[in-house]
Coordinates of C-alpha atoms in Angstrom, one line a residue:
M9 CA -1.3 -14.9 4.9
Q10 CA -4.2 -14.9 7.1
N11 CA -5.3 -18.5 9.0
P12 CA -9.0 -18.8 8.8
N13 CA -9.4 -20.5 11.9
V14 CA -8.2 -17.6 14.1
K15 CA -10.4 -14.3 14.0
Y16 CA -9.4 -11.2 16.7
L17 CA -12.4 -8.9 17.7
K18 CA -11.0 -5.3 19.0
M19 CA -13.9 -4.3 21.7
P20 CA -14.9 -0.9 22.5
N21 CA -13.1 -0.6 25.9
G22 CA -9.7 -1.6 23.8
Y23 CA -9.6 -5.1 24.5
F24 CA -9.2 -8.0 22.3
C25 CA -12.0 -10.9 22.4
L26 CA -10.4 -14.1 20.6
F27 CA -12.3 -16.8 18.3
Y28 CA -10.5 -20.3 17.4
R29 CA -11.4 -23.0 15.5
Q30 CA -10.3 -26.6 16.8
S31 CA -11.2 -29.9 16.3
N32 CA -14.7 -28.7 14.9
I33 CA -15.1 -27.1 18.0
L34 CA -15.7 -23.1 17.9
F35 CA -14.1 -21.6 21.1
F36 CA -13.7 -17.9 22.4
Q37 CA -11.6 -16.0 25.2
S38 CA -12.1 -12.5 26.4
N39 CA -9.5 -10.3 27.4
T40 CA -9.7 -7.7 30.2
S41 CA -7.2 -6.0 32.0
T42 CA -7.2 -8.9 34.8
G43 CA -5.6 -11.4 31.7
W44 CA -7.2 -13.5 29.3
S45 CA -9.8 -15.8 30.4
T46 CA -10.4 -19.7 30.2
P47 CA -11.3 -20.4 26.4
Q48 CA -15.2 -21.1 26.3
I49 CA -17.2 -23.6 24.2
L50 CA -19.2 -21.2 21.9
A51 CA -20.4 -24.5 19.3
E52 CA -19.4 -27.8 18.3
R53 CA -19.3 -29.5 15.3
I54 CA -18.9 -26.6 13.3
G55 CA -17.8 -26.4 9.5
S56 CA -14.7 -24.9 8.3
T57 CA -16.5 -21.3 8.3
F58 CA -17.2 -18.6 10.5
S59 CA -17.3 -14.9 10.8
V60 CA -17.2 -12.3 13.6
C61 CA -18.6 -8.9 14.0
Q62 CA -19.6 -6.4 16.5
F63 CA -22.7 -3.8 15.9
G64 CA -23.6 -1.9 18.8
E65 CA -23.3 -3.5 21.6
V66 CA -23.5 -6.9 20.0
C67 CA -21.5 -9.2 19.3
Y68 CA -22.4 -11.6 16.1
V69 CA -20.8 -14.7 15.0
L70 CA -21.8 -16.8 12.0
Y71 CA -20.8 -20.1 11.5
T72 CA -21.5 -23.3 9.5
T73 CA -21.8 -27.0 10.6
I74 CA -21.2 -30.0 9.4
G75 CA -24.4 -30.5 7.5
G76 CA -23.4 -27.1 5.9
T77 CA -26.6 -24.8 7.8
L78 CA -26.1 -21.5 8.8
N79 CA -26.4 -20.8 12.1
I80 CA -25.6 -17.3 13.8
A81 CA -24.7 -17.1 17.6
S82 CA -25.0 -13.2 19.6
S83 CA -24.1 -12.2 22.8
K84 CA -23.7 -8.8 24.4
D85 CA -21.9 -9.7 27.4
F86 CA -19.9 -12.7 26.0
V87 CA -21.5 -15.1 28.6
N88 CA -24.8 -15.6 27.3
W89 CA -25.4 -16.8 23.4
E90 CA -28.1 -16.8 21.5
H91 CA -27.8 -19.9 18.3
E92 CA -30.3 -19.2 15.9
P93 CA -30.5 -21.0 12.3
L94 CA -30.7 -18.9 9.0
N95 CA -32.3 -21.3 6.7
G96 CA -32.5 -21.2 3.2
M97 CA -29.2 -21.8 2.0
T98 CA -26.9 -24.6 2.4
I99 CA -23.7 -24.6 2.1
N100 CA -21.4 -27.5 0.5
S101 CA -18.4 -26.0 0.4
S102 CA -16.0 -26.9 2.7
N103 CA -13.3 -23.9 2.0
L104 CA -15.2 -21.1 2.0
K105 CA -15.3 -17.7 3.8
F106 CA -17.8 -15.2 4.7
F107 CA -17.7 -11.2 5.5
I108 CA -21.1 -10.3 7.9
V109 CA -21.9 -6.8 7.8
P110 CA -25.1 -6.7 10.5
T111 CA -27.5 -3.7 10.5
E112 CA -30.8 -2.8 12.7
N113 CA -33.0 -4.6 10.1
A114 CA -30.8 -7.0 7.9
L115 CA -27.9 -9.3 7.7
H116 CA -26.0 -8.2 5.2
I117 CA -22.9 -11.1 4.0
I118 CA -20.4 -11.7 1.2
Y119 CA -19.1 -15.1 0.2
H120 CA -17.5 -16.4 -2.6
L121 CA -18.6 -20.0 -4.9
P122 CA -16.7 -22.0 -7.8
T123 CA -17.3 -21.8 -11.1
E124 CA -17.2 -23.6 -14.3
A125 CA -13.4 -22.1 -14.4
K126 CA -11.3 -24.1 -12.3
G127 CA -9.2 -21.5 -10.0
I128 CA -11.6 -18.9 -10.7
D129 CA -14.5 -18.4 -7.8
S130 CA -17.6 -16.0 -7.7
L131 CA -18.1 -13.1 -5.5
V132 CA -21.0 -12.9 -4.5
Y133 CA -23.3 -10.6 -1.9
C134 CA -26.7 -11.7 -0.3
S135 CA -28.9 -10.6 2.8
F136 CA -31.0 -12.0 5.3
R137 CA -34.2 -9.6 5.7
N138 CA -37.8 -10.1 7.6
G139 CA -36.6 -14.0 7.8
R140 CA -36.0 -15.1 4.3
W141 CA -33.0 -14.9 2.2
E142 CA -32.9 -12.2 -1.0
T143 CA -31.6 -13.1 -4.4
P144 CA -28.1 -13.5 -4.5
T145 CA -26.7 -10.9 -6.4
Q146 CA -22.7 -11.3 -8.6
I147 CA -20.1 -9.1 -7.9
D148 CA -17.6 -10.0 -9.9
R149 CA -15.3 -13.2 -10.6
F150 CA -11.9 -13.5 -9.1
I151 CA -9.0 -15.9 -8.1
P152 CA -9.1 -16.8 -4.8
F153 CA -5.8 -15.8 -2.8
G154 CA -4.5 -18.9 -0.6
K155 CA -6.7 -19.5 2.7
T156 CA -6.9 -15.1 2.9
I157 CA -9.3 -15.8 0.2
F158 CA -10.3 -12.1 -0.2
L159 CA -9.9 -9.2 2.2
A160 CA -12.8 -6.4 2.9
R161 CA -13.5 -3.9 5.8
R162 CA -16.4 -1.8 7.0
L163 CA -15.7 1.8 6.2
S164 CA -19.3 3.2 8.0
K165 CA -22.3 1.9 9.2
E166 CA -23.8 0.3 5.5
H167 CA -20.5 1.3 3.6
I168 CA -17.6 -1.5 2.9
I169 CA -14.4 -1.9 1.0
L170 CA -13.7 -4.9 -0.9
Y171 CA -9.9 -6.1 -2.0
Y172 CA -9.6 -9.2 -4.5
R173 CA -7.6 -10.2 -7.1
T174 CA -8.8 -10.7 -10.3
A175 CA -9.0 -13.0 -13.5
R176 CA -6.1 -11.1 -14.6
N177 CA -3.8 -11.5 -11.7
T178 CA -4.8 -8.2 -10.6
W179 CA -5.4 -6.6 -6.8
C180 CA -8.5 -4.3 -7.2
A181 CA -10.4 -2.4 -5.1
R182 CA -14.4 -1.9 -5.1
E183 CA -16.2 0.0 -2.7
M184 CA -20.0 -0.8 -2.0
L185 CA -23.1 0.6 -0.4
L186 CA -25.5 -1.8 1.1
T187 CA -28.7 0.3 1.6
P188 CA -29.8 0.8 -1.1
Y189 CA -27.5 -1.6 -2.5
T190 CA -25.2 0.1 -5.2
L191 CA -22.0 -1.5 -6.6
G192 CA -19.0 1.1 -7.1
S193 CA -16.3 0.9 -10.2
L194 CA -13.6 -1.6 -9.8
T195 CA -10.3 0.2 -8.7
P196 CA -6.6 -1.6 -9.7
L197 CA -3.7 -1.3 -7.7
I198 CA -1.1 -3.7 -8.5
Q199 CA -0.1 -6.1 -11.1
T200 CA 2.9 -8.0 -11.3
Q201 CA 4.1 -11.1 -13.0
T202 CA 5.5 -13.0 -10.5
N203 CA 3.4 -15.0 -7.6
F204 CA 2.2 -13.3 -4.5
V205 CA 3.5 -14.7 -1.0
D206 CA 1.5 -12.5 1.1
I207 CA -0.4 -8.9 1.1
S208 CA -1.7 -6.5 3.8
I209 CA -3.7 -3.3 2.9
V210 CA -4.8 -0.6 5.5
N211 CA -6.4 2.5 4.5
D212 CA -6.9 6.0 5.9
M213 CA -9.2 8.9 5.2
E214 CA -6.2 9.6 2.4
R215 CA -4.0 6.6 1.1
I216 CA -4.4 3.2 0.6
H217 CA -1.2 1.5 1.8
I218 CA -0.6 -2.0 0.2
L219 CA 2.1 -4.1 1.3
Y220 CA 3.3 -7.4 -0.4
I221 CA 5.6 -10.0 -0.9
T222 CA 6.5 -11.4 -3.9
R223 CA 8.6 -14.4 -5.1
N224 CA 11.1 -14.8 -7.8
M225 CA 12.8 -18.3 -8.5
F226 CA 15.4 -17.7 -6.3
R227 CA 14.4 -14.4 -3.6
T228 CA 11.6 -12.6 -1.8
Q229 CA 10.7 -9.3 -2.2
V230 CA 9.3 -6.9 0.5
I231 CA 7.2 -4.1 -1.9
Y232 CA 5.0 -1.2 -0.8
Q233 CA 2.6 1.0 -2.6
Y234 CA 0.3 3.6 -2.0
K235 CA -2.7 4.7 -4.0
Q236 CA -4.6 8.3 -3.8
T237 CA -7.0 9.5 -5.9
T238 CA -6.7 8.0 -9.1
A239 CA -2.9 7.5 -8.8
V240 CA -0.3 5.0 -7.9
S241 CA 2.8 5.2 -6.2
T242 CA 6.2 2.9 -8.1
P243 CA 6.8 0.0 -6.0
R244 CA 9.0 0.7 -3.2
V245 CA 11.3 -2.5 -2.4
L246 CA 11.8 -2.3 1.4
W247 CA 13.7 -5.8 1.8
E248 CA 15.0 -8.6 -0.4
D249 CA 15.7 -11.8 0.9
T250 CA 15.5 -16.0 0.7
N251 CA 12.3 -16.1 2.8
C252 CA 9.9 -13.4 3.5
D253 CA 6.4 -14.2 5.0
N254 CA 3.9 -12.6 7.3
A255 CA 3.4 -8.8 5.9
M256 CA 1.0 -6.6 8.1
A257 CA 0.2 -2.9 7.9
F258 CA -1.3 -0.9 10.2
L259 CA -1.5 2.8 11.4
E260 CA -0.3 3.7 14.8
N261 CA -0.2 7.3 16.8
G262 CA -0.3 9.2 13.1
K263 CA 2.9 6.6 11.8
L264 CA 2.6 3.9 9.3
M265 CA 4.2 0.8 10.9
L266 CA 5.1 -2.1 8.7
M267 CA 6.0 -5.3 9.4
W268 CA 7.1 -9.0 8.3
T269 CA 9.2 -11.7 8.9
A270 CA 12.4 -13.0 7.0
N271 CA 13.7 -16.4 8.0
G272 CA 11.8 -16.2 11.0
R273 CA 13.1 -12.5 12.5
P274 CA 10.3 -9.9 12.7
L275 CA 11.6 -6.6 11.3
R276 CA 9.9 -3.3 10.9
C277 CA 9.9 -0.1 8.8
I278 CA 8.4 2.7 10.3
S279 CA 7.1 6.2 8.1
E280 CA 6.2 9.4 10.2
N281 CA 4.8 11.2 6.7
N282 CA 2.0 8.5 5.6
G283 CA 4.3 6.4 2.7
A284 CA 6.0 9.7 1.4
T285 CA 9.4 8.3 2.8
F286 CA 10.5 5.6 5.5
G287 CA 13.1 5.1 8.1
V288 CA 15.8 2.4 8.0
V289 CA 14.4 -1.3 8.1
E290 CA 15.2 -2.0 11.9
H291 CA 15.4 -5.6 13.5
Y292 CA 12.4 -5.8 16.0
T293 CA 13.8 -7.0 19.8
G294 CA 10.2 -6.4 21.6
S295 CA 8.2 -9.0 23.0
F296 CA 6.9 -11.2 19.7
P297 CA 5.3 -14.3 19.1
T298 CA 7.4 -17.5 18.8
Q299 CA 5.2 -19.2 16.2
C300 CA 4.1 -16.5 14.1
L301 CA 0.2 -16.8 12.3
K302 CA -2.4 -13.9 11.1
G303 CA -5.5 -13.5 11.8
E304 CA -8.4 -11.4 10.6
L305 CA -9.0 -8.3 13.2
T306 CA -12.4 -6.5 13.3
N307 CA -13.1 -3.9 15.3
A308 CA -16.2 -2.2 17.2
D309 CA -17.9 0.7 15.7
A310 CA -16.9 3.1 18.3
L311 CA -13.3 2.6 17.3
E312 CA -11.2 3.1 14.3
C313 CA -9.7 0.6 12.7
N314 CA -6.1 0.7 12.5
A315 CA -5.5 -2.6 10.8
M316 CA -7.6 -5.4 9.0
E317 CA -5.2 -8.3 10.6
T318 CA -3.0 -8.8 13.7
Y319 CA 0.0 -11.4 14.7
G320 CA -0.7 -14.2 17.0
D321 CA 1.2 -16.6 18.9
L322 CA 0.4 -20.6 17.8
S323 CA 2.3 -21.5 21.0
R324 CA 0.6 -19.2 23.5
N325 CA -3.0 -20.2 22.7
F326 CA -3.4 -17.9 19.5
N327 CA -2.6 -14.4 21.7
P328 CA -2.6 -11.5 19.6
F329 CA 0.3 -9.6 19.4
L330 CA -1.4 -5.8 19.2
L331 CA -2.6 -5.7 22.9
V332 CA -4.2 -2.7 24.0
N333 CA -3.6 0.5 21.9
A334 CA -4.5 2.8 25.2
S335 CA -2.2 1.7 27.6
E336 CA -0.1 4.1 27.8
S337 CA 1.9 3.3 30.2
R338 CA 2.7 -0.4 29.3
M339 CA 3.5 0.7 25.5
Q340 CA 6.2 3.3 27.1
I341 CA 7.8 1.0 29.1
Q342 CA 8.2 -1.7 26.3
A343 CA 9.0 1.2 24.0
L344 CA 12.5 0.6 22.1
P345 CA 15.0 3.1 21.6
F346 CA 14.1 4.1 18.2
E347 CA 10.3 4.4 18.6
Q348 CA 11.0 7.3 21.2
E349 CA 11.5 10.7 20.1
Q350 CA 13.9 11.8 22.4
P351 CA 17.3 10.7 21.2
L352 CA 19.2 8.3 22.9
P353 CA 21.8 8.8 26.1
G354 CA 25.5 10.3 25.7
K355 CA 24.2 10.9 21.7
Q356 CA 22.0 14.2 22.4
E357 CA 23.4 15.9 19.1
K358 CA 22.0 12.9 16.9
K359 CA 18.5 13.0 15.4
S360 CA 16.7 10.5 16.0
S361 CA 15.7 9.6 12.2
P362 CA 17.2 11.0 9.0
L363 CA 14.6 12.4 7.8
Y364 CA 14.2 15.6 9.6
Y365 CA 13.6 17.9 6.3
T366 CA 11.1 15.6 5.1
Q367 CA 8.7 15.2 8.2
E368 CA 6.2 17.6 8.8
P369 CA 5.6 20.4 11.0
Q370 CA 4.7 19.5 14.9
P371 CA 3.5 22.4 16.8
N372 CA 2.3 20.2 20.2
R373 CA 5.9 19.4 20.3
F374 CA 7.0 22.1 22.2
A375 CA 4.1 21.8 24.5
Q376 CA 5.3 18.8 25.8
D377 CA 9.4 19.8 25.9
T378 CA 10.1 22.4 27.8
Q379 CA 14.2 22.8 26.0
P380 CA 13.9 21.2 23.0
Q381 CA 17.3 20.0 21.8
G382 CA 18.7 20.7 18.1
I383 CA 16.1 24.0 17.4
P384 CA 17.5 26.8 14.9
F385 CA 18.3 30.2 16.5
G386 CA 15.8 31.8 15.1
Q387 CA 13.0 29.4 16.4
E388 CA 14.8 29.4 19.7
M389 CA 14.0 33.5 19.7
Q390 CA 10.4 32.9 18.4
L391 CA 9.8 30.2 21.6
S392 CA 11.2 32.4 23.8
Q393 CA 9.1 35.6 23.0
F394 CA 6.1 33.1 23.0
V395 CA 7.0 32.0 26.4
Q396 CA 7.3 35.9 27.2
D397 CA 4.1 36.7 26.3
A398 CA 2.6 33.5 28.0
Q399 CA 4.1 33.7 31.5
P400 CA 2.6 36.1 33.9
Q401 CA 4.2 39.0 35.4
R402 CA 6.7 38.1 38.3
T403 CA 6.8 42.0 39.5
P404 CA 3.6 43.9 40.3
V405 CA 3.3 47.0 38.3
K406 CA 3.4 50.8 39.2
Q407 CA -0.2 52.1 38.8
G408 CA 0.2 53.8 35.7
A409 CA 3.0 52.4 33.6
Q410 CA 2.6 49.8 31.0
Y411 CA 4.8 47.3 29.5
S412 CA 6.4 47.4 26.1
H413 CA 8.5 44.8 24.1
F414 CA 10.8 47.5 23.1
T415 CA 10.9 50.3 25.4
Q416 CA 11.2 49.5 29.7
E417 CA 9.0 51.1 32.3
P418 CA 9.7 51.7 35.5
Q419 CA 8.7 48.7 38.0
S420 CA 7.6 49.0 41.2
Q421 CA 9.4 46.3 43.9
P422 CA 10.2 46.2 47.5
M423 CA 13.5 47.8 47.6
P424 CA 15.9 47.6 50.5
F425 CA 16.6 50.9 52.7
G426 CA 13.6 52.8 51.6
Q427 CA 14.9 53.0 48.2
E428 CA 12.0 54.0 45.8
T429 CA 12.0 53.6 42.3
Q430 CA 11.9 57.0 39.8
P431 CA 8.9 57.2 37.5
I432 CA 11.5 58.2 34.8
P433 CA 13.9 55.3 33.1
V434 CA 16.6 54.6 35.1
E435 CA 19.9 53.1 34.8
V436 CA 20.1 49.4 35.6
T437 CA 22.7 47.9 37.2
Q438 CA 23.9 44.2 38.1
S439 CA 22.4 45.0 41.8
Q440 CA 19.1 46.0 40.4
S441 CA 18.4 43.9 37.8
T442 CA 15.3 41.9 38.4
P443 CA 14.6 38.2 37.8
F444 CA 12.7 38.5 35.0
E445 CA 14.6 40.3 33.0
Q446 CA 17.3 37.9 33.5
E447 CA 15.0 35.2 32.5
M448 CA 14.2 37.2 29.5
Q449 CA 17.6 38.6 28.7
Y450 CA 17.5 36.0 25.3
S451 CA 14.5 37.8 23.9
R452 CA 14.8 39.3 20.6
F453 CA 12.5 42.1 21.4
T454 CA 14.5 42.7 24.9
Q455 CA 17.8 42.9 23.0
E456 CA 16.9 45.3 20.9
A457 CA 14.3 47.3 23.7
Q458 CA 17.6 47.3 25.8
P459 CA 20.9 47.6 24.2
N460 CA 22.2 50.1 27.2
S461 CA 21.4 48.0 30.1
F462 CA 22.6 44.8 28.2
V463 CA 26.1 46.2 27.6
Q464 CA 26.3 48.1 31.0
E465 CA 25.5 44.3 32.7
T466 CA 27.5 42.6 30.9
Q467 CA 31.1 45.2 31.2
N468 CA 30.1 45.2 34.9
N469 CA 30.2 41.8 35.4
P470 CA 33.2 40.3 32.8
F471 CA 32.8 36.7 34.0
R472 CA 29.2 36.8 33.0
Q473 CA 29.8 37.9 29.9
D474 CA 32.4 34.8 29.4
S475 CA 29.6 32.5 30.6
L476 CA 27.5 34.0 28.2
L477 CA 29.8 33.6 25.7
Q478 CA 30.4 30.1 26.0
K479 CA 26.9 29.3 26.9
K480 CA 26.1 30.6 23.0
Q481 CA 29.2 29.3 21.9
K482 CA 28.4 25.7 22.9
K483 CA 24.4 26.2 21.7
Y484 CA 25.6 27.3 18.0
T485 CA 28.6 24.4 18.7
S486 CA 25.7 21.6 19.0
I487 CA 23.6 23.4 16.4
Q488 CA 26.0 23.4 13.7
N489 CA 26.9 19.7 14.3
S490 CA 23.6 18.6 14.2
Q491 CA 23.4 20.5 10.8
K492 CA 27.0 19.2 9.7
Q493 CA 25.6 15.9 10.3
Q494 CA 22.3 16.2 8.8
I495 CA 23.9 17.5 5.7
E496 CA 26.3 14.5 5.8
E497 CA 23.5 11.9 5.8
L498 CA 21.6 13.7 3.4
T499 CA 25.1 13.7 1.2
A500 CA 25.3 10.0 1.9
L501 CA 22.2 9.5 1.0
L502 CA 22.4 11.4 -2.1
A503 CA 25.3 9.9 -3.2
Q504 CA 23.3 5.8 -2.4
R505 CA 20.8 7.5 -5.2
S506 CA 23.3 9.1 -7.6
D507 CA 25.3 5.4 -7.5
E508 CA 22.1 3.6 -8.0
I509 CA 21.2 6.0 -10.8
T510 CA 24.1 5.8 -12.4
E511 CA 24.1 1.7 -12.1
V512 CA 20.6 1.9 -13.8
N513 CA 21.9 4.3 -16.8
A514 CA 24.9 1.9 -17.4
R515 CA 22.8 -1.2 -17.7
W516 CA 20.6 0.8 -19.9
K517 CA 23.2 2.3 -21.8
A518 CA 24.6 -1.5 -22.4
Q519 CA 21.4 -3.0 -22.9
I520 CA 20.7 -0.1 -25.8
S521 CA 24.0 -0.5 -27.1
R522 CA 23.6 -4.3 -27.4
L523 CA 20.0 -4.0 -28.6
E524 CA 21.5 -1.4 -31.8
A525 CA 24.4 -4.1 -32.6
E526 CA 21.9 -7.0 -32.7
L527 CA 19.7 -4.2 -34.9
K528 CA 22.4 -4.0 -37.0
T529 CA 23.3 -7.5 -37.6
L530 CA 19.5 -8.2 -38.1
R531 CA 19.4 -4.9 -41.3
K532 CA 22.6 -6.3 -43.1
E533 CA 21.1 -9.6 -42.8
N534 CA 18.2 -8.3 -44.5
E535 CA 20.2 -6.8 -47.3
K536 CA 21.7 -9.7 -48.0
L537 CA 18.6 -11.5 -48.3
K538 CA 17.3 -8.6 -50.4
Q539 CA 20.2 -8.9 -53.5
S540 CA 19.8 -13.0 -52.9
I541 CA 15.9 -12.5 -53.6
H542 CA 16.5 -9.8 -56.5
A543 CA 19.2 -12.4 -57.9
A544 CA 16.9 -15.3 -57.8
Q545 CA 14.1 -13.2 -59.7
V546 CA 16.4 -11.8 -62.8
E547 CA 17.5 -15.9 -63.2
K548 CA 13.6 -16.4 -63.3
K549 CA 13.4 -14.2 -66.0
R550 CA 16.2 -15.3 -67.4
I551 CA 15.1 -19.1 -67.7
A552 CA 11.3 -17.9 -68.6
S553 CA 12.3 -15.8 -71.5
V554 CA 14.6 -18.7 -73.1
Q555 CA 12.0 -21.1 -72.5
H556 CA 9.2 -18.7 -74.1
V557 CA 10.8 -18.9 -78.1
P558 CA 10.9 -22.7 -78.7
S559 CA 7.7 -23.2 -77.3
A560 CA 6.0 -20.1 -79.7
Q561 CA 7.5 -22.0 -82.2
T562 CA 6.1 -25.1 -81.4
E563 CA 2.9 -24.3 -81.2
V564 CA 2.7 -22.5 -84.6
K565 CA 3.8 -26.0 -86.3
F566 CA 1.4 -27.8 -83.8
E567 CA -1.2 -25.2 -85.3
K568 CA -0.4 -26.2 -89.0
L569 CA -0.5 -29.6 -88.2
Q570 CA -3.8 -29.5 -86.9
A571 CA -5.4 -27.1 -89.6
A572 CA -3.6 -30.0 -92.4
E573 CA -5.6 -32.9 -90.4
N574 CA -8.9 -31.0 -90.0
I575 CA -8.6 -30.4 -93.9
A576 CA -8.1 -34.7 -94.6
A577 CA -10.6 -35.2 -92.1
Q578 CA -13.1 -33.1 -94.3
S579 CA -12.6 -34.7 -97.5
H580 CA -12.9 -37.5 -96.2
E581 CA -16.4 -37.0 -94.6
T582 CA -17.6 -34.9 -97.6
P583 CA -20.2 -37.5 -100.0
L584 CA -20.3 -37.1 -103.4
P585 CA -23.5 -35.5 -105.1
L586 CA -25.8 -37.6 -107.2
V587 CA -26.9 -36.7 -110.6
E588 CA -29.7 -38.7 -111.8
A589 CA -30.0 -39.9 -115.2
P590 CA -32.5 -39.7 -118.1
E591 CA -35.7 -42.3 -118.6
N592 CA -34.4 -43.2 -121.9
Q593 CA -30.7 -44.2 -120.5
M594 CA -32.3 -46.0 -117.9
D595 CA -34.2 -48.2 -119.8
V596 CA -31.7 -48.8 -122.5
K597 CA -29.2 -50.0 -119.6
T598 CA -31.8 -52.3 -118.5
E599 CA -32.8 -54.1 -121.6
I600 CA -29.0 -55.0 -122.1
I601 CA -29.1 -56.2 -118.8
D602 CA -32.1 -58.6 -119.9

């Protein structure tokens, strides 16, 4: 994981400039052909945030003070620095990261701010133009990745790409155009359920190469993936150990180099075909930092960025691991045997890499090596034809005579004892053979054009015939041995892959059989539950039918009793009708009472 207190700048001449923060003091050193300069103080009482970038001939350093104000320092010669405050913005966060992109008329910065949700920050873009800050714009919400926070790279003058981890724990890429401000779509790269330990990303014109380390409960895995157009490759586990860290991916001489440390040991894996295949994992035995750390690496505009970070040695004042890339002599002296294209001494027949058939053709290699070893017979004949066509004529040509690949014309050359060449084809004996003919005798066209001269030459000198046959036999034997070795290596690789596939298939079959057994058991339990539910429903219906008959009779009796009670109540409550008596009767009754 990157150390935020160390930054490296690769200058146009290929050397490095180092910036580091120590005890709230910002130091810088420059590396030249004479070595490292003395550390110089760039600023004092600074905060924990600073960023470095070079645009044109000017180097810019953006840093914060302890009070939270932003300052920018600029210099053309790394000797005289100009410090200017950027008023209008105050930084209150102590763990903040900036990525600056200076242009002719503005200073663009990418930074992050905390949000209301714990552990989730907001990625923000802002520009400083005409002496004032413009309105900040939120890019996305993301999860800061340890001390690295997020990754950014400048692709061109006003074109950058951002790499960060979203709130769903997915590493994504997003491109941005600064002028005019244009935000690209979010492109997912990798997602895993395990914890990320470290990640390193480098991209070229075709692919985005991703090397990351994940931690399980007891192990750590080093995994590689690449993204090309809209497709993402399957994860490829390169190494597994108890403690892996310091992942770094970079490009060197057209090769993809992957490095990491396992229990403090530096390991390396090389791909010569842009991540399609990899060689074996090697223990790096060259000069490596004793106390390894990673720092952000930025390049000048004129240089192609082949890495986004580099190793530094804490015990040697943060000296970088990747020094001058253009120093060919020093790189060749320090090159390891497995880095060289030539095979090891005493093992001329062995190929340097088992991936011979997966490598891309390299036409420039024939120009460097005069006699390449291990070339098939057909290619060797074509090479001899190329040399024959390209070489100048070693013997003067007689006037009026023309050369042909298929017929030999007379050649005029000084002959001893006053002999002269005839204008017609003559027999060529061993004494009359020229060095040019002896050199070109292995050419395909020369053999077809002069079968008789070659036969006569070999018949007249049987010892030469034996030597030629022995040379051919040795050459064919070496070619056959190399091809056999390649076939054996490919066979071993295929056997290993087949064993892995067989093991995976066996695991899947065992898992499928176990799942089928569990499914069968669940089906049986389901049938039992269905039967028990059906029996319970039948019993419930029977009980309900038995209880329904007496309840109906009781209801009938209850209705009868209720009807009788209603009738009795009506008879008691009904009043008797009043009958009026005649008046004479009323009078009679009155008299009797009196």
